[in-house]
Coordinates of C-alpha atoms and ligand atoms in Angstrom, one line a residue:
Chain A
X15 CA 88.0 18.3 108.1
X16 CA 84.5 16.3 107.8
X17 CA 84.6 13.1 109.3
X18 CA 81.7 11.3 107.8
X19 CA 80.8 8.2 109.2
X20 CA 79.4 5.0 107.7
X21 CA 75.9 4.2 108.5
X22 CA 75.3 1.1 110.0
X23 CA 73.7 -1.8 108.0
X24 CA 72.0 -5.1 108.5
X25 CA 73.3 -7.2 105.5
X26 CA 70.8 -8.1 102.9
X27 CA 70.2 -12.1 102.9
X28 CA 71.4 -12.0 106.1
X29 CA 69.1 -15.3 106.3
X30 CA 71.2 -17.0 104.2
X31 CA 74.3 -16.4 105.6
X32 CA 74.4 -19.5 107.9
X33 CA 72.0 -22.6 108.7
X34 CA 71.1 -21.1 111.9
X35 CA 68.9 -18.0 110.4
X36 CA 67.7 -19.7 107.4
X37 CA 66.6 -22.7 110.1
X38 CA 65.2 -19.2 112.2
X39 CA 63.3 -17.6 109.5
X40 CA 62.0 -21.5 108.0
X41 CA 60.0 -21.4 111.9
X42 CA 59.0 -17.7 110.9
X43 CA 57.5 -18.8 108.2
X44 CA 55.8 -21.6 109.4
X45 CA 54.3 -19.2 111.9
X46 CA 52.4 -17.6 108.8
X47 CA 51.6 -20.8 107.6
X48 CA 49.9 -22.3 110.8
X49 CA 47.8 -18.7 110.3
X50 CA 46.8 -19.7 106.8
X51 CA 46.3 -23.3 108.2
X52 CA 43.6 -21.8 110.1
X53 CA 41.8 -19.6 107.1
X54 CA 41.5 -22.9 105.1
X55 CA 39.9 -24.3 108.0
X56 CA 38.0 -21.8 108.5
X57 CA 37.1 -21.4 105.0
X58 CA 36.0 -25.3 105.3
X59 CA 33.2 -24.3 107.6
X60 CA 31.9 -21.5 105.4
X61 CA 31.9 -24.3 102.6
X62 CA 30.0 -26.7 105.1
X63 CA 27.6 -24.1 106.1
X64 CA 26.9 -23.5 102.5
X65 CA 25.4 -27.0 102.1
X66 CA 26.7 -30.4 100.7
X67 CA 27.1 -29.5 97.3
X68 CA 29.6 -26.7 97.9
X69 CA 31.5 -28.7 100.9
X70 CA 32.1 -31.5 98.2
X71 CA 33.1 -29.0 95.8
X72 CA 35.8 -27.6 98.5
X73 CA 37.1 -31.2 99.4
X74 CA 37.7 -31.9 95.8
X75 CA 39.5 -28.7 95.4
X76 CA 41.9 -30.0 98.3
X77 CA 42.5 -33.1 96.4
X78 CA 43.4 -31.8 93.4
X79 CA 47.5 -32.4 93.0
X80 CA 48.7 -28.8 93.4
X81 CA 46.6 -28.3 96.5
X82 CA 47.8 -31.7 97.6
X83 CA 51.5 -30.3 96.9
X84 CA 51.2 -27.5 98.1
X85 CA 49.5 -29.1 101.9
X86 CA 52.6 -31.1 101.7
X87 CA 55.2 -28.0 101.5
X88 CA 52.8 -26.0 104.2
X89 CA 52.2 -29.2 106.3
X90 CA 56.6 -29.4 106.5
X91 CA 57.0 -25.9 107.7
X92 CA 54.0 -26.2 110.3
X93 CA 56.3 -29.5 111.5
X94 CA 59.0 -27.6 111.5
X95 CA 57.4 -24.7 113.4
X96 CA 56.5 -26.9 116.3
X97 CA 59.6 -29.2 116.3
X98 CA 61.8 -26.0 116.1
X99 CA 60.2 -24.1 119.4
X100 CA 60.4 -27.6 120.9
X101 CA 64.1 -27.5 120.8
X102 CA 63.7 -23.9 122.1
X103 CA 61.7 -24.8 125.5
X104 CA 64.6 -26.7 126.6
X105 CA 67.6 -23.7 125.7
X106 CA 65.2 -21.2 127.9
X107 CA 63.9 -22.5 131.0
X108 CA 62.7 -19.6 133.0
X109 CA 61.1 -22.4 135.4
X110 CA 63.5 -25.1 136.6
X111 CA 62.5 -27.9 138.4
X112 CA 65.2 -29.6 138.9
X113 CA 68.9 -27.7 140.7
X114 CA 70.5 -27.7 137.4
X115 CA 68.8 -27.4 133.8
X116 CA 67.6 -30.0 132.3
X117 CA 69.7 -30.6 128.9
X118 CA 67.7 -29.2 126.2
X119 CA 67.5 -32.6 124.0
X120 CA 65.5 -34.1 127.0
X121 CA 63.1 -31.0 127.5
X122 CA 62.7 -31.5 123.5
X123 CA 62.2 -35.3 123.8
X124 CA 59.6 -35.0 127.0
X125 CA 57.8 -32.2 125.1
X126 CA 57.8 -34.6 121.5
X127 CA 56.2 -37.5 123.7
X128 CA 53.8 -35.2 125.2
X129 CA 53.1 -34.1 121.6
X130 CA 52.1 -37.4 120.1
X131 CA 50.1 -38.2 123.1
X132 CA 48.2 -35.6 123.2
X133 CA 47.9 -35.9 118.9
X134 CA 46.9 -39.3 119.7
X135 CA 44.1 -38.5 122.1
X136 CA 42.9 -36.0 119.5
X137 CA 42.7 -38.2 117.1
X138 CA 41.1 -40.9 118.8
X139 CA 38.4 -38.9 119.9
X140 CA 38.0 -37.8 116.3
X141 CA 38.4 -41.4 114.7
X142 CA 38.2 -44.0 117.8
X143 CA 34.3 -44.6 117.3
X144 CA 34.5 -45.5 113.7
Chain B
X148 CA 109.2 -19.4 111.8
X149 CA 107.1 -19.1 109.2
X150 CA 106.9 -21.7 106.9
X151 CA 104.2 -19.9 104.6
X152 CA 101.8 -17.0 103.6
X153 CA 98.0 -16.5 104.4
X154 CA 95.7 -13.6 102.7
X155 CA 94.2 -11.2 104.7
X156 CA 91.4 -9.2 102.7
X157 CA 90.4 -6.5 105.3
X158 CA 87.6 -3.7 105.2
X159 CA 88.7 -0.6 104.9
X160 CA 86.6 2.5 105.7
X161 CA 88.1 6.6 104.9
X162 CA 85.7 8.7 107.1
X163 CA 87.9 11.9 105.3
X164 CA 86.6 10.8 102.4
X165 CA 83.3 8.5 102.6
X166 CA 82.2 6.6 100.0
X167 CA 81.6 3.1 100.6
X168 CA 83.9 0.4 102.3
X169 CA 86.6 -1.5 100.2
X170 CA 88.4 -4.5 100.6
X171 CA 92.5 -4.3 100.6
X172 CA 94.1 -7.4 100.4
X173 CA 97.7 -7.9 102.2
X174 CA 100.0 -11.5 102.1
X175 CA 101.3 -11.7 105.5
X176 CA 103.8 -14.5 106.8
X177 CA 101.7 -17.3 108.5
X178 CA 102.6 -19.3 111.9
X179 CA 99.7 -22.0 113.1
X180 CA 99.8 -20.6 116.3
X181 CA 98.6 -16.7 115.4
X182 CA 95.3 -15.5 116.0
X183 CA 94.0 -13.1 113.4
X184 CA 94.3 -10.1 115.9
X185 CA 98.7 -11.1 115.2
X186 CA 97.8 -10.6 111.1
X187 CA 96.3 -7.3 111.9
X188 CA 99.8 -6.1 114.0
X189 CA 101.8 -7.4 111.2
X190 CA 99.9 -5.6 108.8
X191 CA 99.8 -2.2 111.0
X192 CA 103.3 -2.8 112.0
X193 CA 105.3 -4.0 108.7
X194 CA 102.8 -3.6 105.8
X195 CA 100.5 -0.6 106.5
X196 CA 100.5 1.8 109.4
X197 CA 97.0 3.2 108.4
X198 CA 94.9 0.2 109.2
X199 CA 92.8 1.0 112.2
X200 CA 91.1 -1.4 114.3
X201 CA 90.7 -2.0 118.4
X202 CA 92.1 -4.1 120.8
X203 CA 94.2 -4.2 124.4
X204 CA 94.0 -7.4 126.7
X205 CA 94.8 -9.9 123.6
X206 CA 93.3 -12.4 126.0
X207 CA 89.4 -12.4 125.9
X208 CA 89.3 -10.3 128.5
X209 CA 88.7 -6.6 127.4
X210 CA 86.1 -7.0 124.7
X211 CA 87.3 -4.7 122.3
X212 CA 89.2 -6.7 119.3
X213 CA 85.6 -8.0 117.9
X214 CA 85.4 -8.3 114.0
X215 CA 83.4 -10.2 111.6
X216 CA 86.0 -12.5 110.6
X217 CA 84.9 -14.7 107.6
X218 CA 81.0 -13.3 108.4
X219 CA 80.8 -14.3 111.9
X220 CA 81.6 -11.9 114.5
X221 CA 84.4 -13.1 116.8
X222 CA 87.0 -11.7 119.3
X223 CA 90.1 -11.5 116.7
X224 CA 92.6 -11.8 119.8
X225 CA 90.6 -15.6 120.1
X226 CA 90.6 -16.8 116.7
X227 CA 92.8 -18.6 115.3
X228 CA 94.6 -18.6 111.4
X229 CA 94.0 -22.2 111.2
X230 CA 91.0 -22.5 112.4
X231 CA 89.6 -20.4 109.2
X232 CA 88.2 -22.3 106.3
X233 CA 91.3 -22.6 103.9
X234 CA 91.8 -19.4 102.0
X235 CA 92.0 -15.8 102.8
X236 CA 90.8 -14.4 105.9
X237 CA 88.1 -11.7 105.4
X238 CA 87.9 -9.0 108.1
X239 CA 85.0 -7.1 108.3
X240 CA 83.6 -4.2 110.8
X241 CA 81.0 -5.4 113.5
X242 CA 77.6 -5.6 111.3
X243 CA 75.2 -3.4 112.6
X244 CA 77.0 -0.6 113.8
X245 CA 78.5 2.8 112.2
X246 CA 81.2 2.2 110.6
X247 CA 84.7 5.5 112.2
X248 CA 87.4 3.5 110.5
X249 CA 87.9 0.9 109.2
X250 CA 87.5 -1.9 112.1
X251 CA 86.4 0.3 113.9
X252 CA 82.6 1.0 115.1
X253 CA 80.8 3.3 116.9
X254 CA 79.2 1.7 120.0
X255 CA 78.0 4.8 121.6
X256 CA 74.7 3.7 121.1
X257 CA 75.4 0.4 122.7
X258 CA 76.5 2.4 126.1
X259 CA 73.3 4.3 126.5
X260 CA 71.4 1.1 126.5
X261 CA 74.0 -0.7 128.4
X262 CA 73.2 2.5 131.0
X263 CA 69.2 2.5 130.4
X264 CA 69.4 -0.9 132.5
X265 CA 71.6 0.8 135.2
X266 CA 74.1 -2.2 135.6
X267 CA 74.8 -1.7 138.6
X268 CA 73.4 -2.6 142.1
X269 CA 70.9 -0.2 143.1
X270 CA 69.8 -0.2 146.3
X271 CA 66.6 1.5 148.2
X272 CA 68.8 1.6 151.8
X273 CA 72.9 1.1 151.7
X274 CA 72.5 1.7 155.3
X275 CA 75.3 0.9 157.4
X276 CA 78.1 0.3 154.6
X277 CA 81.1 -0.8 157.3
X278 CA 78.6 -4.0 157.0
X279 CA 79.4 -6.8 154.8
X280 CA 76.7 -7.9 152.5
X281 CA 77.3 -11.6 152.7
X282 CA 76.3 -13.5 149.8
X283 CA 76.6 -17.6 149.7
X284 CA 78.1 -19.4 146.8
X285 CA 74.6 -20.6 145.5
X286 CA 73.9 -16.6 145.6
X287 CA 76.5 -16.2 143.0
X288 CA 75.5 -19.1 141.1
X289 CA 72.4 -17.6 140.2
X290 CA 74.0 -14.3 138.1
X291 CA 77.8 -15.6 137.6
X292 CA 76.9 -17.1 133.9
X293 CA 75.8 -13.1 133.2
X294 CA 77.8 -11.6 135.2
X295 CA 80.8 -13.1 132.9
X296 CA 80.1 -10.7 129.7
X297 CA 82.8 -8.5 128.2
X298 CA 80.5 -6.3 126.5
X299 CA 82.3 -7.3 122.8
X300 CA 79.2 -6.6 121.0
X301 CA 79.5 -9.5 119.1
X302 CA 75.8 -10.5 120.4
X303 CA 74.7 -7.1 118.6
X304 CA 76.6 -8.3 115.2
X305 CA 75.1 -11.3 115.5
X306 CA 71.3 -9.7 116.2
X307 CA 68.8 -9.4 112.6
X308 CA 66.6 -7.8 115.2
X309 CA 68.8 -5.4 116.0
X310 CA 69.9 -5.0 112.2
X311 CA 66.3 -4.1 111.6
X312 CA 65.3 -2.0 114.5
X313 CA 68.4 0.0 116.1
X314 CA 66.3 0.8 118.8
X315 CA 66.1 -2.9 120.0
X316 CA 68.0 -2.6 123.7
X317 CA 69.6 -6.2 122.8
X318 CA 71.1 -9.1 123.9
X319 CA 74.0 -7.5 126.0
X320 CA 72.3 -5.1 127.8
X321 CA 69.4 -7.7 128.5
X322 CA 71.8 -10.3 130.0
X323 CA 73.2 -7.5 132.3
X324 CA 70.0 -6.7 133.2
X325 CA 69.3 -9.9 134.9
X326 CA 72.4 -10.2 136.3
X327 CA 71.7 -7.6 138.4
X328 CA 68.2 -8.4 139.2
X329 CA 69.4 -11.9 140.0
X330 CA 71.6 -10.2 142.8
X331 CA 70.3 -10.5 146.5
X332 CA 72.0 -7.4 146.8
X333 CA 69.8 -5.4 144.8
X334 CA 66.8 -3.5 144.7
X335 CA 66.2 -2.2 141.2
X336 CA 64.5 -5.0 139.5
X337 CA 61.3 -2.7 138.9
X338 CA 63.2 0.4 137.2
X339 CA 65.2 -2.4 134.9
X340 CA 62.1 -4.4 134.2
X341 CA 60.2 -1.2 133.5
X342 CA 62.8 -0.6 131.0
X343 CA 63.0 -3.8 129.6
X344 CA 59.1 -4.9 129.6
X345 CA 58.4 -2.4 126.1
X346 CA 58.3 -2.6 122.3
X347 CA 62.1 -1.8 122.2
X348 CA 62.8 -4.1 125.0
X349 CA 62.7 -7.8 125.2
X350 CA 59.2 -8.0 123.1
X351 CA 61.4 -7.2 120.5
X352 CA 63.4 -10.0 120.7
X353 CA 62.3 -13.0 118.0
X354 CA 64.8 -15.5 119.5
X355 CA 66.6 -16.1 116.6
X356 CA 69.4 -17.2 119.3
X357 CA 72.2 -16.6 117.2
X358 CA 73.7 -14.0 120.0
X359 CA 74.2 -16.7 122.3
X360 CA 76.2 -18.7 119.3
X361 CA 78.6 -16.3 118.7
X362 CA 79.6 -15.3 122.4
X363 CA 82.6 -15.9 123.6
X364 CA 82.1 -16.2 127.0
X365 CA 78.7 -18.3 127.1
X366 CA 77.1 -15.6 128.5
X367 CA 73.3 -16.8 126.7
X368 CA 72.2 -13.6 126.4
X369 CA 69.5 -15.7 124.4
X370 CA 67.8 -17.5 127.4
X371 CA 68.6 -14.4 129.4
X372 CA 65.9 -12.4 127.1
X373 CA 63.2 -15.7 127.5
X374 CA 63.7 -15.5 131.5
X375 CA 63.2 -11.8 131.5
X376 CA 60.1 -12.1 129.5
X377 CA 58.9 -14.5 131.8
X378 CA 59.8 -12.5 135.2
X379 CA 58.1 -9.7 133.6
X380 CA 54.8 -11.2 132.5
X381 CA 54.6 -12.8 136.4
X382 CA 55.4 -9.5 137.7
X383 CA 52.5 -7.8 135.4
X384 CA 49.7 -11.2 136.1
X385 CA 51.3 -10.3 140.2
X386 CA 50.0 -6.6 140.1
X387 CA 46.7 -7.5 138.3
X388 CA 46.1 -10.0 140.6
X389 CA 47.4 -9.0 144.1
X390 CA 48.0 -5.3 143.8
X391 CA 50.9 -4.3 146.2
X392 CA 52.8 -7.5 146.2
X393 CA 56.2 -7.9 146.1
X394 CA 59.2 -6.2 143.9
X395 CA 61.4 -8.9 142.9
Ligands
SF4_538 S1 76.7 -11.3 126.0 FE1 78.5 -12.3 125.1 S2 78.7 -11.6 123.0 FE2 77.3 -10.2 124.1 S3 78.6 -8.5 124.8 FE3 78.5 -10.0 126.5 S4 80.3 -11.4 126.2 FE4 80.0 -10.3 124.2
FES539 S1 92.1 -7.9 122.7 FE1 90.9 -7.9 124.6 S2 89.3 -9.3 124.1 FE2 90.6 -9.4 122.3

């Protein structure tokens, strides 16, 4: 007698098949998107080296409401991104200073504070002098 | 007594005659304090004889009864009827494996990865074995959370990485692993972590985390995979840096 036996199969949507994954593969995504964060940017200085004309052209592009939309949707899943592996520092802490882990919320919270700081300090340095 | 009925719609899987797995639905009497590992006996025992599916211990101790029971995978002997969403009880094969019969997989491939990370403690020297190896409580403390998996697989089930790519040596084998390189008794953190530091070893691993939701015994094979990654990128900066230094 042949015995056959059923392949094995990863379910198709599996994403969808509980918060957890789709949360997982929202922070994939925002992975890409912090990658085509960086083309835009990128794509900026091509536009600047170009001369005024064509940087104004670029900037007005951005402003335009579907580009505006759309920043907003990429913008979420870049926050997302960050605030998601935040949460993650704290559930894998291969270096522990203290005897017994630190709960995760508080990694999460000392790494959020850190996070606006240094934002801050970015920003300042950008904006402070105007 | 039973003071009513419950639905069990379970997977069923002929390997005589292939095809794809169906659902057969079976009304069994209910009690709110049986775990869905008591519906399958009363099915194989009153209703249907043919239903195949694992288990021994009944007591979270042997890790064979896991299922995907209403799509997560749990340890059948540890869930219980009422705790289900209202409604029937679905009971599905582990995902991700081969599918013998029924509820029943094939984990073959699960032991030759389990073995790749010799599980074990490997020594260089057992020298003098009439000699106690003494190990102090806070010794222990450093592998016990690992060293309590039953090797259910229900990390595996729970694993889209190791849906995708079969070859992934996964959350199980990975917690072992460091259980045993955690052990001050052992000497074969190199040949594990040479294992383990590849495509198909922890570099696979997206942390998705979902294996260290689903386990029963809060194993965290999860952060076990993030520690390894990190002992094994030390070790590799170690040997660029100071060639010849330490193993562990
Ligand atoms: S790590 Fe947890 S879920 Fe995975 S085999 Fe061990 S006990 Fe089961
Ligand atoms: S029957 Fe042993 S763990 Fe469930």
């Amino acid at each position: 007698m042949t015995v056959h036996e059923y392949p094995a199969r990863r379910r198709r949507v599996w994403w969808l098949r509980n918060r957890r994954y789709l949360a997982f593969q929202l922070r994939e995504a925002g992975g890409v998107v912090c990658a085509l964060y960086g083309l835009i940017l990128l794509n900026m200085l091509i536009q600047l080296r170009d001369g005024e004309s064509a940087y104004a052209a670029f900037l007005n592009l951005l402003r335009t409401p579907p580009m505006l939309y759309l920043n907003v949707v990429l913008f979420a899943l870049v926050l997302w991104h960050a605030l998601t592996w935040f949460m993650l520092i704290g559930k894998a802490q291969p270096i522990q200073f203290t005897r017994e882990p630190l709960p995760w919320k508080v990694v999460f919270g000392i790494n959020v504070l850190l996070w606006i700081g240094v934002s801050g300090a970015v920003v300042y340095l950008i904006f402070g002098g105007m | 007594m039973a003071d009513s009925e419950v639905v069990f719609r379970v997977s069923r899987y002929r390997p005589e005659s292939g095809g794809r797995p169906t659902f057969q639905e079976y009304r069994i009497p209910y009690r709110s304090d049986m775990v869905v590992l008591d519906g399958l006996n009363y099915i194989k025992d009153h209703l249907d004889p043919t239903l195949t599916f694992r288990w021994s211990c009944r007591m979270g101790i042997c890790g064979s009864c896991g299922a995907d029971v209403n799509g997560r995978p749990r340890l059948t002997c540890g869930t219980y009827i009422r705790d289900m969403r209202k409604g029937a009880v679905t009971v599905e094969p582990l995902s991700n494996f081969p599918i013998l019969k029924d509820l029943v997989v094939d984990f073959d491939d699960f032991l030759d990865k389990l073995a790749s990370v010799r599980p074990y403690i490997v020594r260089k020297d057992w020298g003098d074995l009439s000699k106690e190896y003494t190990q102090y409580p806070e010794d222990v403390d450093a592998y016990r959370q690992q060293s309590l998996c039953i090797n259910c697989m229900l990390c595996y089930a729970a694993c889209p990485v190791f849906g995708a790519s079969p070859e992934f040596v996964g959350p199980a084998a990975s917690a072992l692993a460091l259980r045993y390189i955690r052990d001050t008794r052992d000497d074969g953190a190199a040949e594990r972590l040479a294992r383990l530091n590849t495509k198909t070893g922890i570099w696979e691993c997206t942390f998705v985390g979902e294996c260290s939701v689903v386990c029963p015994k809060e194993v965290d094979p999860a952060a076990a995979i993030q520690t390894l990654k990190f002992l094994a990128t030390t070790r590799h900066m170690r040997r660029l840096l100071m060639p010849g230094s330490a193993s562990r």
